[in-house]
mmCIF file of C-alpha atoms and ligand atoms in Angstrom:
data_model
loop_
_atom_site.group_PDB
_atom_site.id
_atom_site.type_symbol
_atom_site.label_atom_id
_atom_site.label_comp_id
_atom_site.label_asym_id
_atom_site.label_seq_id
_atom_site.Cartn_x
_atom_site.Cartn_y
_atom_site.Cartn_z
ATOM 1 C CA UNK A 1 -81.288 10.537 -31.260
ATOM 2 C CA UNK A 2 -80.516 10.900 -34.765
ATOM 3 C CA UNK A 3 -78.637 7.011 -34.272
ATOM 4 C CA UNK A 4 -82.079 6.015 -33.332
ATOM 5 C CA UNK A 5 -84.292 7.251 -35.855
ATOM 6 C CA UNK A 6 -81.986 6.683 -38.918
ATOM 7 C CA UNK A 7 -79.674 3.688 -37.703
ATOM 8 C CA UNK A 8 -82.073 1.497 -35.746
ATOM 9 C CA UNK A 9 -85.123 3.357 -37.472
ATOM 10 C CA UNK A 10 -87.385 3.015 -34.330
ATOM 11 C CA UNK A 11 -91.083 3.320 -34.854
ATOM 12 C CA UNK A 12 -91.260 5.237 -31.436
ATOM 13 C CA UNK A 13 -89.430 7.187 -28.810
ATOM 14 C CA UNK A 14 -90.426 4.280 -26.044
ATOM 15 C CA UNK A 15 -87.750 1.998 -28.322
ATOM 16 C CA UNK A 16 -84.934 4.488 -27.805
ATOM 17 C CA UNK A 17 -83.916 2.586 -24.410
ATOM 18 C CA UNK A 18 -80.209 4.432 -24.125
ATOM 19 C CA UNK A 19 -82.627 7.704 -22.991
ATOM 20 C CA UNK A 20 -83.938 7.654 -19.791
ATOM 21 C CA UNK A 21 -87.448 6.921 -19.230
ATOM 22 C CA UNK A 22 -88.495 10.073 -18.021
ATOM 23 C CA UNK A 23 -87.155 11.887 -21.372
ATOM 24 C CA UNK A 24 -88.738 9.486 -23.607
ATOM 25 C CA UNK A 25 -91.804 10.570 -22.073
ATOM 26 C CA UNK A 26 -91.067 13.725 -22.591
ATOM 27 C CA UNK A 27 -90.115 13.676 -25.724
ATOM 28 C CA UNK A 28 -93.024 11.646 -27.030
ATOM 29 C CA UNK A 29 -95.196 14.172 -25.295
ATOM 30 C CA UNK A 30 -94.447 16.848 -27.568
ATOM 31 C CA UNK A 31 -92.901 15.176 -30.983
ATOM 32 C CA UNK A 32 -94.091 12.610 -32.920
ATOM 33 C CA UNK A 33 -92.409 10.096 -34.905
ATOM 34 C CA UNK A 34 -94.405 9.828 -37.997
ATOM 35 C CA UNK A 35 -94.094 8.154 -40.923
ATOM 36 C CA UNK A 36 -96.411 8.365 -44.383
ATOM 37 C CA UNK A 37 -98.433 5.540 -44.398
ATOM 38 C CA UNK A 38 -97.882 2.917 -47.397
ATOM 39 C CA UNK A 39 -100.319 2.253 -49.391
ATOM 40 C CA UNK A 40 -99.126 0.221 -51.833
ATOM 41 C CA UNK A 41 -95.771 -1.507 -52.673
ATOM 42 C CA UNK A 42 -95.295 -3.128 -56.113
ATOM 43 C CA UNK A 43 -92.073 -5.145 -56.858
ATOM 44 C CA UNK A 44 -91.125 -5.079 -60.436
ATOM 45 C CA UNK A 45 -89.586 -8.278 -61.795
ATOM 46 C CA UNK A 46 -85.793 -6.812 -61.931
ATOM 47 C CA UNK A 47 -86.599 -6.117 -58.161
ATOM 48 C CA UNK A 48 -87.517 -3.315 -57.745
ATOM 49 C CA UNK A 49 -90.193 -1.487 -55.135
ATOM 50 C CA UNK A 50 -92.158 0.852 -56.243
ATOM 51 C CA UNK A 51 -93.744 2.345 -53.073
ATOM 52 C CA UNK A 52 -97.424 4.775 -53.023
ATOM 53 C CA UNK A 53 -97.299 6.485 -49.927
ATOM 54 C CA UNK A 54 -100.183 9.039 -48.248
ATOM 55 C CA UNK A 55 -98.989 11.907 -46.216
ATOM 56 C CA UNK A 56 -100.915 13.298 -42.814
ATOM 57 C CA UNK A 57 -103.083 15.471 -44.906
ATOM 58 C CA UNK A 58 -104.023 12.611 -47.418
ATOM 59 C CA UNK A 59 -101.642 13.297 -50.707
ATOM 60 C CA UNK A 60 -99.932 10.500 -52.105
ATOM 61 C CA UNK A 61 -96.395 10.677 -53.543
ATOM 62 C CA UNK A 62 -94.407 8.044 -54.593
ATOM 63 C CA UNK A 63 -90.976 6.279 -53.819
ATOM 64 C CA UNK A 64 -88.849 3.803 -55.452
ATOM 65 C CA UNK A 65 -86.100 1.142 -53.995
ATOM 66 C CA UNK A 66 -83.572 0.027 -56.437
ATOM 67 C CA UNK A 67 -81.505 -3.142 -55.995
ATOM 68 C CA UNK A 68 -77.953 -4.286 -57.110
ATOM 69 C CA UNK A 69 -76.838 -6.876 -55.309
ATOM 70 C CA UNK A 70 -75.875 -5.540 -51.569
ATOM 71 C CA UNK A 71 -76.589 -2.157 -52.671
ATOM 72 C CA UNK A 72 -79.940 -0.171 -52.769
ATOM 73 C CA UNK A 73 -80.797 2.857 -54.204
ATOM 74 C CA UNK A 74 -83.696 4.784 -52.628
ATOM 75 C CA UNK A 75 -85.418 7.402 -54.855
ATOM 76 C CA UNK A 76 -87.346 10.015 -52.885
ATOM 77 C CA UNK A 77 -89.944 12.376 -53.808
ATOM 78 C CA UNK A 78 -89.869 16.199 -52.605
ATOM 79 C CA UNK A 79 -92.904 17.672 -53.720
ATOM 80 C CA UNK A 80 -96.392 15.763 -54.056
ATOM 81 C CA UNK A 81 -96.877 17.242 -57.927
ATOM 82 C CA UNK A 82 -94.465 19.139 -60.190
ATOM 83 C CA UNK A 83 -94.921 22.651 -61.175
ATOM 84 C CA UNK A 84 -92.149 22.081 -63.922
ATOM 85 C CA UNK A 85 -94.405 20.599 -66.602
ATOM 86 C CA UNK A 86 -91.725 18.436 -68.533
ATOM 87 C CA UNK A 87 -94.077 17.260 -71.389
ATOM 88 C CA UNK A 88 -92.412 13.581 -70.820
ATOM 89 C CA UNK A 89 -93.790 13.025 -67.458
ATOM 90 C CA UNK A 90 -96.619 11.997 -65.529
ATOM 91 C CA UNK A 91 -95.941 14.030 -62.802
ATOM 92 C CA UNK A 92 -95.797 16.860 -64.640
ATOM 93 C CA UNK A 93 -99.123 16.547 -66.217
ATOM 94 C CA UNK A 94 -100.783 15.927 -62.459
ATOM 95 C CA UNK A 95 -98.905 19.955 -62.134
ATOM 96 C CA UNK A 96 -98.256 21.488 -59.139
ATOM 97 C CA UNK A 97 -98.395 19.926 -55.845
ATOM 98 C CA UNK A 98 -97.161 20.759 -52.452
ATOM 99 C CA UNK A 99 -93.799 20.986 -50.975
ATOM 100 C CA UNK A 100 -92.872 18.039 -48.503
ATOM 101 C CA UNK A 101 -91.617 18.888 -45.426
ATOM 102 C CA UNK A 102 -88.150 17.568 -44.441
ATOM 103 C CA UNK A 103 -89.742 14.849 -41.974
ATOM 104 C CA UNK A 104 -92.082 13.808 -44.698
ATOM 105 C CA UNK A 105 -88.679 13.786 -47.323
ATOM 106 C CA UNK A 106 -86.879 11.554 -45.026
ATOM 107 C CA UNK A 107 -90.114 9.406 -43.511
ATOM 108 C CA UNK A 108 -89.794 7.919 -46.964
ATOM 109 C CA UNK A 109 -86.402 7.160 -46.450
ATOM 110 C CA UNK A 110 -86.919 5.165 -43.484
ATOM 111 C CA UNK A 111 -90.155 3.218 -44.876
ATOM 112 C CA UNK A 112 -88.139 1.949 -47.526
ATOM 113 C CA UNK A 113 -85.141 1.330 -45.358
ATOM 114 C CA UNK A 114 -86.814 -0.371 -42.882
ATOM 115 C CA UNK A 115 -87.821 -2.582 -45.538
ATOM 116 C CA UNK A 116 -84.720 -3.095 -46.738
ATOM 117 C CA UNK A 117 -83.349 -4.620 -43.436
ATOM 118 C CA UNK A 118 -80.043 -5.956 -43.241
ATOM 119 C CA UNK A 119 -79.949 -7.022 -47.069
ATOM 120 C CA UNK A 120 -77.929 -4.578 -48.284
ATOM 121 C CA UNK A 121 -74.921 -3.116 -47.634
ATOM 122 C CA UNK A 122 -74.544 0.238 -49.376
ATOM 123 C CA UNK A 123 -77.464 2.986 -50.265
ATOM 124 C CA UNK A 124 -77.590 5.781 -52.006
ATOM 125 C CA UNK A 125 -80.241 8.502 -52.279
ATOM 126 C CA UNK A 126 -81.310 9.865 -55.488
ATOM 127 C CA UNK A 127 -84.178 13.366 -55.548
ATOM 128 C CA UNK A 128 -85.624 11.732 -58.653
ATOM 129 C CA UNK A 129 -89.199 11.090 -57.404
ATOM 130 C CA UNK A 130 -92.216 13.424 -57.746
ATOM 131 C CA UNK A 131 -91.155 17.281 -57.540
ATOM 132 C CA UNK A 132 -88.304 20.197 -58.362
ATOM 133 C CA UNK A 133 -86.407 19.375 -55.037
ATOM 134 C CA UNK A 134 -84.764 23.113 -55.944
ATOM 135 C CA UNK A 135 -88.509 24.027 -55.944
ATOM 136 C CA UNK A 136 -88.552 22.981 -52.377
ATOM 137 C CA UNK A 137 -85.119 24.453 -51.309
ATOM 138 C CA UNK A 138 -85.268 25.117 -47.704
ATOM 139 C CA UNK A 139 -86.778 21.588 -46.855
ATOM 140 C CA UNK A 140 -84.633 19.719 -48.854
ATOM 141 C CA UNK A 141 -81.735 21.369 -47.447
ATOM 142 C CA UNK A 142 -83.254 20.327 -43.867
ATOM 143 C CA UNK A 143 -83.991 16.893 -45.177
ATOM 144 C CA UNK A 144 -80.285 16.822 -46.281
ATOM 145 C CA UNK A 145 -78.598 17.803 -42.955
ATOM 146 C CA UNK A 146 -81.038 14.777 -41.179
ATOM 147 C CA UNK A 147 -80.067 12.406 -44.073
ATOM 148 C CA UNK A 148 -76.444 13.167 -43.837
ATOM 149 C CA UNK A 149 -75.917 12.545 -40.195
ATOM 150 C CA UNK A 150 -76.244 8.509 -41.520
ATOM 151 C CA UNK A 151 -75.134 8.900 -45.271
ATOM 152 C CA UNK A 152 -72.460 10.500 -46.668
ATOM 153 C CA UNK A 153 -73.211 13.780 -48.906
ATOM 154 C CA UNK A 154 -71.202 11.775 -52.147
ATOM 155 C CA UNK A 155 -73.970 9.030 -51.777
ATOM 156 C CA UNK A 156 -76.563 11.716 -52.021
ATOM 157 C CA UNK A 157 -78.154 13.328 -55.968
ATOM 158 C CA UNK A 158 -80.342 16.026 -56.078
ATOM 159 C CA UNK A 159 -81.412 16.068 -60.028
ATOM 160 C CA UNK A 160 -82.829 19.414 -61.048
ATOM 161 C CA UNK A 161 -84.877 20.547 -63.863
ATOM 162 C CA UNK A 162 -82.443 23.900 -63.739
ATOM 163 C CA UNK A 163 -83.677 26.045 -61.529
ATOM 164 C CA UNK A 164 -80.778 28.549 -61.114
ATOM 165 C CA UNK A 165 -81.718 29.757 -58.480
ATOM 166 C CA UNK A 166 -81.530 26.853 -56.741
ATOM 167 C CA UNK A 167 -78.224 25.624 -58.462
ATOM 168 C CA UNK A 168 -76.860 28.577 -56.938
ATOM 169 C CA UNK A 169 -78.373 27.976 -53.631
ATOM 170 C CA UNK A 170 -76.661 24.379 -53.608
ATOM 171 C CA UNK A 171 -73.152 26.342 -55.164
ATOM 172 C CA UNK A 172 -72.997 27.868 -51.898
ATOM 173 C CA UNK A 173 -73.937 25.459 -49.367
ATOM 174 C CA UNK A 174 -70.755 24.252 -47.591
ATOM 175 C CA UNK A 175 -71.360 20.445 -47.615
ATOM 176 C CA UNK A 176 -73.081 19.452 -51.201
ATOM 177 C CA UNK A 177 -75.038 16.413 -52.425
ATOM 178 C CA UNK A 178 -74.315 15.564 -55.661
ATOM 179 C CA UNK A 179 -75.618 16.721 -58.932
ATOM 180 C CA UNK A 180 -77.608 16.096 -61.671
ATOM 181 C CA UNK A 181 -78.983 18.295 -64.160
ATOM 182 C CA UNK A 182 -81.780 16.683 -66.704
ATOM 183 C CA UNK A 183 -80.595 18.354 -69.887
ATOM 184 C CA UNK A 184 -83.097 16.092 -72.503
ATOM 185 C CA UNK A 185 -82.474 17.954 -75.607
ATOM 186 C CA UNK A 186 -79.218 20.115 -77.066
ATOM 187 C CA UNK A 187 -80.260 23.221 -78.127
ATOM 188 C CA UNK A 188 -82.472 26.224 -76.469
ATOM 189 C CA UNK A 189 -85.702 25.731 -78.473
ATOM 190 C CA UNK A 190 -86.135 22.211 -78.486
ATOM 191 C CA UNK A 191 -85.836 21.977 -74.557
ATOM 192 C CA UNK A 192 -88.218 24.337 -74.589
ATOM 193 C CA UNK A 193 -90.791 22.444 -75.972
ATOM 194 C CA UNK A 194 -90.761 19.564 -73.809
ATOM 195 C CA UNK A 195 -89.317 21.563 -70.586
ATOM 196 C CA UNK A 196 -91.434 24.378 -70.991
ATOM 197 C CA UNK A 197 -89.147 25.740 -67.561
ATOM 198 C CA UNK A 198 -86.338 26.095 -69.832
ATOM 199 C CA UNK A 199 -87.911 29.175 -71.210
ATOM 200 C CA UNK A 200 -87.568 30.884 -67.815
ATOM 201 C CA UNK A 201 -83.919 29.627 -67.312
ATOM 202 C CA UNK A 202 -82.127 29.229 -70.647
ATOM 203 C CA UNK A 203 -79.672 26.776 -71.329
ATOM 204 C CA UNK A 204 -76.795 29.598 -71.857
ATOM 205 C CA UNK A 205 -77.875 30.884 -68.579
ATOM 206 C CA UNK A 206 -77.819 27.595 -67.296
ATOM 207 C CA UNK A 207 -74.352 26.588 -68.486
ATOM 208 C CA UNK A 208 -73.230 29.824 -66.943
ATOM 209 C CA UNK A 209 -74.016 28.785 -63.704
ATOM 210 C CA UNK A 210 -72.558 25.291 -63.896
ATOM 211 C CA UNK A 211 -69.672 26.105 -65.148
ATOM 212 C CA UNK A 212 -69.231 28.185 -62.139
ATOM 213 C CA UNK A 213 -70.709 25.419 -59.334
ATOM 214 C CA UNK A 214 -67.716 24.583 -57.181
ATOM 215 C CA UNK A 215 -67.433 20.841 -57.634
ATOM 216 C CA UNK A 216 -65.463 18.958 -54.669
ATOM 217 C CA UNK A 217 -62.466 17.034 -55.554
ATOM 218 C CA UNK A 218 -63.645 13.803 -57.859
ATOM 219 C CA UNK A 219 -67.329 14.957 -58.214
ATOM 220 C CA UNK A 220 -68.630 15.040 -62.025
ATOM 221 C CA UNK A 221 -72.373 16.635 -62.695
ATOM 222 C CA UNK A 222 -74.362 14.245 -63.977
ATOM 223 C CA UNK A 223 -76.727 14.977 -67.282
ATOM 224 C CA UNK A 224 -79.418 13.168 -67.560
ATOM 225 C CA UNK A 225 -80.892 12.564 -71.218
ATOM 226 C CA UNK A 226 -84.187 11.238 -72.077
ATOM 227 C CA UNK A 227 -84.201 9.820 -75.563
ATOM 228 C CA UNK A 228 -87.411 10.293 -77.406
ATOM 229 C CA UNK A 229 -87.755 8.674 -80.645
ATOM 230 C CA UNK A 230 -87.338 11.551 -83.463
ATOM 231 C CA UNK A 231 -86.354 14.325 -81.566
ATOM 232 C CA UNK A 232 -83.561 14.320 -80.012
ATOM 233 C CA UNK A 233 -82.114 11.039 -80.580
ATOM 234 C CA UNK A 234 -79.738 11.885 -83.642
ATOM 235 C CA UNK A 235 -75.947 11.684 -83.755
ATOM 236 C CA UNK A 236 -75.677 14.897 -84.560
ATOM 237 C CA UNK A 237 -77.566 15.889 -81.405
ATOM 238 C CA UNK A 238 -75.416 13.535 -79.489
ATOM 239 C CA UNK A 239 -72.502 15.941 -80.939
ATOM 240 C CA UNK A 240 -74.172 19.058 -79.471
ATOM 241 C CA UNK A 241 -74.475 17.688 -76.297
ATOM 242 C CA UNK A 242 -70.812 16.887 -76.700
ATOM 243 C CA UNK A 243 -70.027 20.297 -77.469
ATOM 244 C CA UNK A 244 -72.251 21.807 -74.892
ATOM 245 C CA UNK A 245 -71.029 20.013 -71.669
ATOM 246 C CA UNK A 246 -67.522 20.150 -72.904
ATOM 247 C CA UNK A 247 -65.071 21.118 -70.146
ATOM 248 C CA UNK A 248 -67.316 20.436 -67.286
ATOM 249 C CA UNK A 249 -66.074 17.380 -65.536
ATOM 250 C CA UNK A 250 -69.570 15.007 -66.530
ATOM 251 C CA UNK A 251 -71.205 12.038 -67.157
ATOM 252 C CA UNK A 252 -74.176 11.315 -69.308
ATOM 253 C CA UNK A 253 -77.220 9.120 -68.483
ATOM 254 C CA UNK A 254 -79.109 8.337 -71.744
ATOM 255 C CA UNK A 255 -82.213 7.253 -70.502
ATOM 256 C CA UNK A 256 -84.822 5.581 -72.722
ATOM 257 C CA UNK A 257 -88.037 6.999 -72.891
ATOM 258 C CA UNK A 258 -90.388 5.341 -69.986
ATOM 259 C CA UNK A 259 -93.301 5.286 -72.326
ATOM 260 C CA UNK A 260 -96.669 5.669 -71.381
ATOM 261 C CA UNK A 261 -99.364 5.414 -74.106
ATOM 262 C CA UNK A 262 -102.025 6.297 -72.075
ATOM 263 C CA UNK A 263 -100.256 9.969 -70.913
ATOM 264 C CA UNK A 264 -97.853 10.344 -74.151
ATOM 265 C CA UNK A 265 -99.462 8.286 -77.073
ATOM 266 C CA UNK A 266 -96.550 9.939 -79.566
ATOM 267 C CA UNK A 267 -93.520 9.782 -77.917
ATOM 268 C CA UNK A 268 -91.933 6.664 -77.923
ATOM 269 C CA UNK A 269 -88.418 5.003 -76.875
ATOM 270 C CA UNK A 270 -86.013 5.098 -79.938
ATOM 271 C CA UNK A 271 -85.082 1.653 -80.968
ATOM 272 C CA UNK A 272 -82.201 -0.226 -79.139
ATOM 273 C CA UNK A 273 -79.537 0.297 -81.809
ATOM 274 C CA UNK A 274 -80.234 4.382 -81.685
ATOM 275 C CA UNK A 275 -79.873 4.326 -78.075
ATOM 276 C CA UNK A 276 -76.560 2.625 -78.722
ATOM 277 C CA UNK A 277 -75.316 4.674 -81.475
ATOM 278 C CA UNK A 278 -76.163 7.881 -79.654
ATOM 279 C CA UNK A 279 -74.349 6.844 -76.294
ATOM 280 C CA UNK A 280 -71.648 5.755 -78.733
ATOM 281 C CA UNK A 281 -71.400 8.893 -80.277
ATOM 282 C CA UNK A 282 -70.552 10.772 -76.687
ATOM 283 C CA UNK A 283 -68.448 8.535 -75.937
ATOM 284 C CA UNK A 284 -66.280 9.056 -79.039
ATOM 285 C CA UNK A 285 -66.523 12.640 -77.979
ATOM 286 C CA UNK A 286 -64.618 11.694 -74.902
ATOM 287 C CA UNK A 287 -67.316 11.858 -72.180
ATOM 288 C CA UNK A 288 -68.223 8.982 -69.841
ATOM 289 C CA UNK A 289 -72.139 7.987 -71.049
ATOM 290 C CA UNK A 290 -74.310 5.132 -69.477
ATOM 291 C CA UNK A 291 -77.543 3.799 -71.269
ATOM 292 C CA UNK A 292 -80.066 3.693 -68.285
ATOM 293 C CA UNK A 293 -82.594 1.614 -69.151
ATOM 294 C CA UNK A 294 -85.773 2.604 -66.743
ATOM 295 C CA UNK A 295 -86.163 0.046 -63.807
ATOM 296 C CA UNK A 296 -89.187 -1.497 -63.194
ATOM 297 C CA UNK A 297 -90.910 -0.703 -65.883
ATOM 298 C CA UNK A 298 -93.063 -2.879 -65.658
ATOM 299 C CA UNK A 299 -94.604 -1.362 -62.312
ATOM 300 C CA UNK A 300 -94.703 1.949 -63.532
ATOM 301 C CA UNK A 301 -91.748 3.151 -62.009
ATOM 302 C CA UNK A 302 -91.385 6.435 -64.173
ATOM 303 C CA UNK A 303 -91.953 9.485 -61.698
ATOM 304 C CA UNK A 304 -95.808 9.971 -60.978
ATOM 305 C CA UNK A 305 -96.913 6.716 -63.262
ATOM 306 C CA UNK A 306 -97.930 4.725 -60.397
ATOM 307 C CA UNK A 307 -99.919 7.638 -58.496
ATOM 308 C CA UNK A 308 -100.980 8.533 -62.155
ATOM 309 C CA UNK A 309 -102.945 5.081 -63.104
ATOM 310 C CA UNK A 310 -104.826 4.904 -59.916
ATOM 311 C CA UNK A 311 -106.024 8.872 -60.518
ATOM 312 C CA UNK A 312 -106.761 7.301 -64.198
ATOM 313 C CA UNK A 313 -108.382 4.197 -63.098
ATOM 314 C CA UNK A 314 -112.029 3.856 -63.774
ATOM 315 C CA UNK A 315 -113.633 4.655 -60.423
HETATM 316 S S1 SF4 B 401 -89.381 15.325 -64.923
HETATM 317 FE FE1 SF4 B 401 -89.051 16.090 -62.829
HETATM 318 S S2 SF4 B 401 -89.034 18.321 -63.095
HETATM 319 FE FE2 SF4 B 401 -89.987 17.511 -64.952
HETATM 320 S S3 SF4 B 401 -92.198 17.542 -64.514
HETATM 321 FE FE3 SF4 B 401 -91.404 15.503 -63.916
HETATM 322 S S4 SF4 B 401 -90.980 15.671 -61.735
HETATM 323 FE FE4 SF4 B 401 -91.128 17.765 -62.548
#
């Protein structure tokens, strides 16, 4: 069954023709096989899809496809809003929205793969869209056992805000995804004030428990690191962040500030020689850093933007 639905990605149960008639009537009796509906896909100029889909209630999340070559990266949403409030993001400003349910997490999946047909040859999956998947435990962890049946948990992130709670949740599941922790700024106060969650589980606290996650054999936690012009985009914070990952088996992503004038008038991306000098500076410190430059930025690919400028278009 789950062959059908994630390998061939049938539309309906009458497609699954290995099941005997009488059982596909059956089953499409009581189950459905539904999908959100797209309602918009944008393709960004380095290629990639930027998808606005609406759920069977009528809220719209959003999902991204990523292309390199024969590989894809799908980047799925797990709540419809964000309760987290990072000060950086769109999503955050729409606030809290509901939890998806696992058929809704994974219906994205299979949108986008369908889409992706036979072009590529490797994906990963990436809970980087709209929502705290740690918010939304139980479903993602439902979402995960369906997705994992086709992909393999090491092709799987879930990136957290750092929700303990939910870090230690994932610590003790037996079969992990990866993870990814966005860490943004190196010291207590200043992550604080533009991940106003931090306040409610602080970065000691937080280093506590990752210190302690059980990582499988060749896994590394990934930090993410959005660098905003003027705050936290100094060598000397790039030092911190050296000092306050050090001994955790890591790598940094120093991700440019997505800007968005309309949401975030002041902040803006530090120039390209900062970004440089800052991922320079970690890597001096001995840790493996990668400048990720936002894809598709010019469809609005930052969580929430695209959902964002339709609820800010002029009606
Ligand atoms: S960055 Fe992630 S955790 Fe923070 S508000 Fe946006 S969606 Fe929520």
């Amino acid at each position: 069954m789950t062959n059908w639905i994630l390998e061939r990605n049938v539309a309906t149960f009458g497609e699954m023709t290995n099941l005997p008639v009488s059982l596909r009537e059956l089953l499409a009796r009581h189950f459905t096989l539904n999908e959100p509906e797209v309602l918009e896909v944008i393709e960004s100029s380095d290629g990639s899809r930027k998808y606005l889909m609406r759920l069977e209630d009528g809220v719209t999340v959003e999902s991204v496809t990523m292309r390199d070559g024969r590989k894809a990266t799908l980047c799925l949403s797990s709540q419809s809003g964000c309760a987290v409030g990072c000060t950086f993001c769109v999503t955050g400003v729409m606030g809290a929205g509901r939890n998806l349910r696992p058929d809704e997490i994974v219906g994205q999946y299979r949108v986008m793969l369908r889409d992706l047909e036979d072009t590529v040859e490797r994906v990963n999956v990436v809970f980087m869209g709209m929502g705290e998947p740690l918010l939304n435990a139980q479903n993602l962890g439902d979402a995960l056992d369906v997705l994992s049946e086709k992909l393999s948990l090491k092709r799987i992130t879930v990136s957290t805000a750092g929700i303990l709670p939910g870090i230690r949740w994932l610590a003790a599941l037996p079969r992990k995804p990866k993870l990814a922790v966005s860490l943004n700024a190196p010291d207590q106060k200043r992550r604080e004030r533009i991940m106003p969650i931090a306040a409610r589980y602080p970065l000691h606290e937080l280093f506590v428990a990752l210190r302690a996650f059980p990582l499988e054999r060749g896994r590394r936690i990934t930090f993410e690191y959005v660098l905003i012009r003027g705050f936290n985009d100094a060598e000397l914070d790039a030092e911190a962040v050296a000092r306050l990952v050090s001994g955790i088996p890591s790598k940094i992503n120093v991700i440019p500030l997505n800007e968005d004038p309309e949401c975030f008038p002041d902040l803006r991306r530090p120039d390209g020689e900062v970004v440089d000098r800052f991922a320079s500076r970690l890597r001096e410190a001995g840790l493996t850093a990668t400048i990720r430059w936002s894809r598709g930025a010019d469809v609005a690919a930052a969580c929430g933007q695209l959902r964002g400028r339709q609820s800010l278009a002029p009606r």
